[in-house]
mmCIF file of C-alpha atoms and ligand atoms in Angstrom:
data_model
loop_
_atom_site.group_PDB
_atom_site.id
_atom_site.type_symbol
_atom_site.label_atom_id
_atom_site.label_comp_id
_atom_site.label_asym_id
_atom_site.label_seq_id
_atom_site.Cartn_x
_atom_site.Cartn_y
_atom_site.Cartn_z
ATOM 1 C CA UNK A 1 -25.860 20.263 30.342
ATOM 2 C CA UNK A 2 -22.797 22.563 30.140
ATOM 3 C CA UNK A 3 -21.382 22.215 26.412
ATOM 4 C CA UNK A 4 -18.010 20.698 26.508
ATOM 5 C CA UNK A 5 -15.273 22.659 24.342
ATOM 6 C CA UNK A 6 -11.875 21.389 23.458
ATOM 7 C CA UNK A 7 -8.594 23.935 22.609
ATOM 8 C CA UNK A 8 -5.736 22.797 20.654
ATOM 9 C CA UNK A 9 -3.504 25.568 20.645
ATOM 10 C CA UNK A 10 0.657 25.890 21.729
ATOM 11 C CA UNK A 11 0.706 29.389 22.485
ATOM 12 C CA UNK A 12 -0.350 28.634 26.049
ATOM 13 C CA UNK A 13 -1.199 31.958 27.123
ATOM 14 C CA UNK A 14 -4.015 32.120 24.788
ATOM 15 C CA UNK A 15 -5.449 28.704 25.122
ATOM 16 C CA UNK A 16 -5.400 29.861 29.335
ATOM 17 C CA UNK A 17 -7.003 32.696 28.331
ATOM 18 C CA UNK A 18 -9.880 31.299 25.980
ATOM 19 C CA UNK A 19 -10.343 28.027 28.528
ATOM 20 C CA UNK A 20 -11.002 30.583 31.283
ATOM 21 C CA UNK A 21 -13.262 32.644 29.049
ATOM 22 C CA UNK A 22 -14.960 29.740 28.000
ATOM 23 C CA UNK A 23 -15.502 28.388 31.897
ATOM 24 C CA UNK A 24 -16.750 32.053 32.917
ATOM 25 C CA UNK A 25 -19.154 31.113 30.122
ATOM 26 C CA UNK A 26 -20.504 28.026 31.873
ATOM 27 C CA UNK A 27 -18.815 25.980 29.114
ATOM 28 C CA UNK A 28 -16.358 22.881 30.419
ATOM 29 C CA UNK A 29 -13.405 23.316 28.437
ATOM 30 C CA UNK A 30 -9.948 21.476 28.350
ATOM 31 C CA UNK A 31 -6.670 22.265 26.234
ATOM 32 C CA UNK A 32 -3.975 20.435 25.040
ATOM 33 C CA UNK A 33 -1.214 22.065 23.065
ATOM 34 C CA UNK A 34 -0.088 19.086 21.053
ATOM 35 C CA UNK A 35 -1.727 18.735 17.517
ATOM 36 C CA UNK A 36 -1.799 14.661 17.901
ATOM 37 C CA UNK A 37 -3.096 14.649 21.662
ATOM 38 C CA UNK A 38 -5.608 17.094 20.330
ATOM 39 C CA UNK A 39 -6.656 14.800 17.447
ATOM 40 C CA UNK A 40 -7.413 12.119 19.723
ATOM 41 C CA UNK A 41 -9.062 13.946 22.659
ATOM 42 C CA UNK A 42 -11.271 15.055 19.969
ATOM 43 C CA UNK A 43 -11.730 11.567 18.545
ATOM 44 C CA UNK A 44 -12.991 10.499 21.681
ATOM 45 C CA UNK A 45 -16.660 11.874 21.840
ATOM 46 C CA UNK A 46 -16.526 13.905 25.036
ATOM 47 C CA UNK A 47 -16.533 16.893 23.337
ATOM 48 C CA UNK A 48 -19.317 18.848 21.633
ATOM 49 C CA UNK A 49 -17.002 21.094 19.653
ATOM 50 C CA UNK A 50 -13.202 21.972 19.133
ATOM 51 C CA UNK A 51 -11.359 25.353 18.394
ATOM 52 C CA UNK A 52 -8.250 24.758 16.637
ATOM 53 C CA UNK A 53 -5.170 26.411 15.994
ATOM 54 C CA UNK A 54 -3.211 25.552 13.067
ATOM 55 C CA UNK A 55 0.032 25.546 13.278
ATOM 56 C CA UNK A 56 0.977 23.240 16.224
ATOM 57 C CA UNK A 57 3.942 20.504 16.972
ATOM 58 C CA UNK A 58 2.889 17.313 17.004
ATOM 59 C CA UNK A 59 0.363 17.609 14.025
ATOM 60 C CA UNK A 60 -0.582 20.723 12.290
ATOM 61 C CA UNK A 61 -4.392 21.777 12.539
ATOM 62 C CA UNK A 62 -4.990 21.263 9.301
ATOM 63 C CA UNK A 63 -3.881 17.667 8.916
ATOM 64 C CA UNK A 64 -5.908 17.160 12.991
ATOM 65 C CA UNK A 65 -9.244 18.602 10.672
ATOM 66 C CA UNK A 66 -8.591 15.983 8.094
ATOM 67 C CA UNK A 67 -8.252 13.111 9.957
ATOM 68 C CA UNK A 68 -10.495 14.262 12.068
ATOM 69 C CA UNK A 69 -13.729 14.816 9.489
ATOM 70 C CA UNK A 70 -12.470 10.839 8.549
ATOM 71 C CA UNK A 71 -15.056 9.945 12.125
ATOM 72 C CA UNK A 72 -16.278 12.983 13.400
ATOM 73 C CA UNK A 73 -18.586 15.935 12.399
ATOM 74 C CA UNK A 74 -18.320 17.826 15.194
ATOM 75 C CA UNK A 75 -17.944 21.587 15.004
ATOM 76 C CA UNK A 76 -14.554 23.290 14.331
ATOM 77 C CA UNK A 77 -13.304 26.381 14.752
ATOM 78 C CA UNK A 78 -10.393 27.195 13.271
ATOM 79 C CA UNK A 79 -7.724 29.994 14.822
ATOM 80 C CA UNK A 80 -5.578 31.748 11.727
ATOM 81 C CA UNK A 81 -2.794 33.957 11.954
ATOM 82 C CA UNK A 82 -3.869 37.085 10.135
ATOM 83 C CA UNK A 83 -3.369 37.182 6.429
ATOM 84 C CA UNK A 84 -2.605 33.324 6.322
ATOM 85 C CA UNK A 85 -5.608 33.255 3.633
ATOM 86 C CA UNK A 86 -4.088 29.909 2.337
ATOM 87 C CA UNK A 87 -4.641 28.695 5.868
ATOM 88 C CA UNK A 88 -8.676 29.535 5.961
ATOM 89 C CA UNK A 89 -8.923 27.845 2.479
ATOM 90 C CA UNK A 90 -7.259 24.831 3.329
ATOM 91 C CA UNK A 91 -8.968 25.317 6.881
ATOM 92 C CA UNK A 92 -12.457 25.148 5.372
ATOM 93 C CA UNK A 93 -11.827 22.806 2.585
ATOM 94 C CA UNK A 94 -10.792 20.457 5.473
ATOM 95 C CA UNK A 95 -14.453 20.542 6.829
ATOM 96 C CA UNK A 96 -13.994 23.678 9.379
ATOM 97 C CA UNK A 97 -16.815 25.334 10.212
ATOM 98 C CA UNK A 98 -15.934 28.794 10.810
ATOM 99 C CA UNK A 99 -12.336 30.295 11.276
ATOM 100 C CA UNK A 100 -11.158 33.471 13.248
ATOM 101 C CA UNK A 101 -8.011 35.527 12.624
ATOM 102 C CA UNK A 102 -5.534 36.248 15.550
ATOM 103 C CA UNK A 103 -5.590 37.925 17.171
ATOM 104 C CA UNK A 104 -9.243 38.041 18.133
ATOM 105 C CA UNK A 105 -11.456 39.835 20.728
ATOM 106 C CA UNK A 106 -13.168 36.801 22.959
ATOM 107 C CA UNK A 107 -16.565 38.191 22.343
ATOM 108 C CA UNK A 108 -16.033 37.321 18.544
ATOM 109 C CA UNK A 109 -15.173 33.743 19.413
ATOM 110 C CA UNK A 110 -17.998 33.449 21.900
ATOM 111 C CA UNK A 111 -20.285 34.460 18.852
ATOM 112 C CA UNK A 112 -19.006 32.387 16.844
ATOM 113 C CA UNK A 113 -19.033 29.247 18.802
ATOM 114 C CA UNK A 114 -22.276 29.793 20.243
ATOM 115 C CA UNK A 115 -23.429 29.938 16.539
ATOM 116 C CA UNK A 116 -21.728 26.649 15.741
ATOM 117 C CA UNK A 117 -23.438 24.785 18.790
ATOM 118 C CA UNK A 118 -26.627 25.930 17.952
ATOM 119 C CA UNK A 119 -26.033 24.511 14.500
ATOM 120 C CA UNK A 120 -24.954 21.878 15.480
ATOM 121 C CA UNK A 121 -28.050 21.387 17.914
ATOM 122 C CA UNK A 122 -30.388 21.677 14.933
ATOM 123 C CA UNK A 123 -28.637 18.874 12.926
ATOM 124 C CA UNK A 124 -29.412 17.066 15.013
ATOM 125 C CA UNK A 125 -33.137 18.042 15.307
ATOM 126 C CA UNK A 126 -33.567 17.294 11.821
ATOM 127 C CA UNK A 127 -31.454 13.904 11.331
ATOM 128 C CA UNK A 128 -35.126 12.174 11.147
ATOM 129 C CA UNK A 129 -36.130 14.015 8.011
ATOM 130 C CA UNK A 130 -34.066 12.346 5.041
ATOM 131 C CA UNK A 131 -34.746 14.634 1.046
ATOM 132 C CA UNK A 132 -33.865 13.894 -2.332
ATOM 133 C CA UNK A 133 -35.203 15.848 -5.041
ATOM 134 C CA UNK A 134 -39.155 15.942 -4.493
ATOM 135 C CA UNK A 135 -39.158 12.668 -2.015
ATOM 136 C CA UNK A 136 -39.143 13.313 1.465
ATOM 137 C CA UNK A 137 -39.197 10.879 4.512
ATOM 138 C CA UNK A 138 -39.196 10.986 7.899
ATOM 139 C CA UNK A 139 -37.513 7.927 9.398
ATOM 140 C CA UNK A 140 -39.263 8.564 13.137
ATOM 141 C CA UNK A 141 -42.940 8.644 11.792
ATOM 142 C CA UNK A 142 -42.330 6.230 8.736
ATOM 143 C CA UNK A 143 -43.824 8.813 6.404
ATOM 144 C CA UNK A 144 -43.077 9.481 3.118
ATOM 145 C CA UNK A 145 -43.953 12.450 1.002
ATOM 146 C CA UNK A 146 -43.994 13.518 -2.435
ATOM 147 C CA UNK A 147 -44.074 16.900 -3.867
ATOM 148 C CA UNK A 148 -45.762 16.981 0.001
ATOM 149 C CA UNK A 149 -48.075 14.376 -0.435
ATOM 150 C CA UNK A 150 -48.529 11.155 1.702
ATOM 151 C CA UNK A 151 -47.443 7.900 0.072
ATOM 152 C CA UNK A 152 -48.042 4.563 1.804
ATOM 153 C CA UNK A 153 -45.346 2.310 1.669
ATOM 154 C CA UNK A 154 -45.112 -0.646 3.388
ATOM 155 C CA UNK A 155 -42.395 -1.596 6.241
ATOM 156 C CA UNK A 156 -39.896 -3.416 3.814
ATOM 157 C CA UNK A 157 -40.698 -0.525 0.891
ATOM 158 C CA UNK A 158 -39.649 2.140 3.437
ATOM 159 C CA UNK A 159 -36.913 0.152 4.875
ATOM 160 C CA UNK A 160 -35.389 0.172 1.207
ATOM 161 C CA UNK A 161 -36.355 3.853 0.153
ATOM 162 C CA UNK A 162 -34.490 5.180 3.613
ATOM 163 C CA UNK A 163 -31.488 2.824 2.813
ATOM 164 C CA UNK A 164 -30.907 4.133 -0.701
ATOM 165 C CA UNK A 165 -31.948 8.242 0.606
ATOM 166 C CA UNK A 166 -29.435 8.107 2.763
ATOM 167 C CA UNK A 167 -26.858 6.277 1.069
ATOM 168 C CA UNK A 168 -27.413 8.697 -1.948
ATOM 169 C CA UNK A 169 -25.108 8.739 -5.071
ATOM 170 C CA UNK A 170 -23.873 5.567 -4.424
ATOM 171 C CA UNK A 171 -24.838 2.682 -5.947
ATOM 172 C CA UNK A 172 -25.549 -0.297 -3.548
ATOM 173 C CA UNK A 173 -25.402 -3.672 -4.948
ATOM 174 C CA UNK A 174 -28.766 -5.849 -4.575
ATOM 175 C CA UNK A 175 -26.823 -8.047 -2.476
ATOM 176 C CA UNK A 176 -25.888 -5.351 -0.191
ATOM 177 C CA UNK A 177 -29.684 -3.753 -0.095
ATOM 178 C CA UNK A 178 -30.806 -7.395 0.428
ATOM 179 C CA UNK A 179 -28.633 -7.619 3.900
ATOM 180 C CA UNK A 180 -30.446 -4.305 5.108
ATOM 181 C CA UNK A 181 -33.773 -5.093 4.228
ATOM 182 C CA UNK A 182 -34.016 -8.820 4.737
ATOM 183 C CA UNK A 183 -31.579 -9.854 6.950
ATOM 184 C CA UNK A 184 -28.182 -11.383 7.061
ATOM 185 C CA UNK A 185 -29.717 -14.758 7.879
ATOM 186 C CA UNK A 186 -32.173 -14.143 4.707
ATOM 187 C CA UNK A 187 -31.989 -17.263 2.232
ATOM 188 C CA UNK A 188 -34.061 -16.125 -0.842
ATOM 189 C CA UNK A 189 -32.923 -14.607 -4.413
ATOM 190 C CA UNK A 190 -31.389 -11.207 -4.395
ATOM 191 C CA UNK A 191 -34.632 -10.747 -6.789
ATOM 192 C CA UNK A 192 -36.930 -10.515 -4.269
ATOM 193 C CA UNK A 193 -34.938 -6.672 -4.173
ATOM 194 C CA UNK A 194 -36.260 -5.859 -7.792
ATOM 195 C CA UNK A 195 -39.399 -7.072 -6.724
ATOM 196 C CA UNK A 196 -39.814 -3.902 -3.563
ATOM 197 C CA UNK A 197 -37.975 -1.785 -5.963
ATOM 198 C CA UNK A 198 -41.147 -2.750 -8.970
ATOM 199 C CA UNK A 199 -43.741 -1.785 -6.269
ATOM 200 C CA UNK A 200 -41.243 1.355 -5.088
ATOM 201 C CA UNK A 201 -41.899 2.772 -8.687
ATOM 202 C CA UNK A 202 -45.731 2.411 -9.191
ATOM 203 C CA UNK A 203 -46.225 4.524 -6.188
ATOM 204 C CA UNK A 204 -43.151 6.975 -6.564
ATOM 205 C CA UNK A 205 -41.449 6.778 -9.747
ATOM 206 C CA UNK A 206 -44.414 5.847 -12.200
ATOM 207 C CA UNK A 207 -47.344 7.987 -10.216
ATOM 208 C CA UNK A 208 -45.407 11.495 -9.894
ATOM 209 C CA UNK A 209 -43.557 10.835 -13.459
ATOM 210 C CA UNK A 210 -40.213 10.902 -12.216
ATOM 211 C CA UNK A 211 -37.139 8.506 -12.724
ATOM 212 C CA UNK A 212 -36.272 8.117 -8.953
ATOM 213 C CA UNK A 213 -34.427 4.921 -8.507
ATOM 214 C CA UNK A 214 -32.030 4.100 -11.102
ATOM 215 C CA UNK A 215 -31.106 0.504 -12.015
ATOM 216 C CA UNK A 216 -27.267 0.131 -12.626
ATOM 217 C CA UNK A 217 -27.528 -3.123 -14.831
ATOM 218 C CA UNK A 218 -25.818 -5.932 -13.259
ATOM 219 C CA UNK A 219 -25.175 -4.409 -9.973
ATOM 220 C CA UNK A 220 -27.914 -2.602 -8.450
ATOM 221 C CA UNK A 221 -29.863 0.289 -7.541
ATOM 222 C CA UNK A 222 -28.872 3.938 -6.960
ATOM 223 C CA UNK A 223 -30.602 7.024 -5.998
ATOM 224 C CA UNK A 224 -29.303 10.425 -7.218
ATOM 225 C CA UNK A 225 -29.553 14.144 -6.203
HETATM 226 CA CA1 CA B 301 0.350 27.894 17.129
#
């Protein structure tokens, strides 16, 4: 399927220009020229990547990128005037991906969306395979590794590794961990947590000598990177 590609960009002669390019490519592509339409054309999912200008009416690019990265991780590409180097800092502190300086030669752009798509495309391919430090998991085949050996866990052990992998840094109260892993509808004692996290480190923390899973006293559990 054709790769959908959004412009937001008010010099209309160049948005023409790239949504032509980009058809002639066998992309779809729309434009807008408004910064705020643009923000939520993007927010709506039907596109697999957007090239942005910056300054716009409605909503500057910069402020569309930070509201947008709020919801959405979908590739940007950001379009600078030349020498605006404040503009590619903010533009890639904002979560851009890539910028390009006008003006540009369409070739460059092509490259450098194609390269963000295919990016993008392997994200994607690898969302099953969740790493911290030495611990590895992959959430499709319910394996765990450590230091790239097998470690059998059982359904509620994984359940609980995977929710604290990939909710990493954070610390997630017991009553919170007990929702995911038991069940809303689950009755028991939020200690039935520190019991899976017990057998968690005899066959992770205790058997590879590492301090994996962190108790924060009184609250809950945390893993760290
Ligand atoms: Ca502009």
């Amino acid at each position: 399927m054709a790769s959908r590609i959004l412009i937001v960009e008010d010099e209309i002669k160049i948005a023409r220009f790239v949504e032509l390019e980009l058809i002639h490519e066998g992309y779809e592509a729309e434009k807008t020229a408004d910064g705020r339409e643009g923000l939520e054309m993007a927010l709506s999912g039907r596109f697999d990547l957007l090239v942005l200008d910056i300054m716009l009416p409605g909503l500057n690019g910069i402020e569309v990128l930070r509201r947008l990265r709020k919801e959405s991780e979908m590739p940007v590409i950001m379009l600078t005037a030349r020498d605006a180097v404040m503009d590619k800092v903010s533009g890639l502190d904002a979560g851009a991906d890539d910028y390009i300086t006008k003006p540009f030669a369409i070739e460059e752009l092509l490259a450098r969306i194609r390269v963000a798509l295919k990016r993008k495309a392997g994200n994607v391919e690898e969302k099953h395979i969740l790493a911290v430090g030495p611990v590895s998991i992959d959430t499709d085949r319910y394996e765990v590794t450590v230091n790239g050996e097998n470690v059998e866990l059982s359904n509620r052990e994984f359940e609980l590794l995977k929710f604290l992998m990939m909710n990493k840094n954070i610390v997630m109260k017991r009553e919170r961990i007990m929702n995911e892993i038991c069940g809303y509808d689950y009755m028991g004692e939020t200690n039935i947590i520190d019991v899976y996290v017990r057998y968690l480190r005899t066959k992770i923390d205790d058997r590879y000598g590492i301090k994996f899973i962190q108790t924060v006293r009184g609250v809950g559990y945390v893993i760290k990177d």
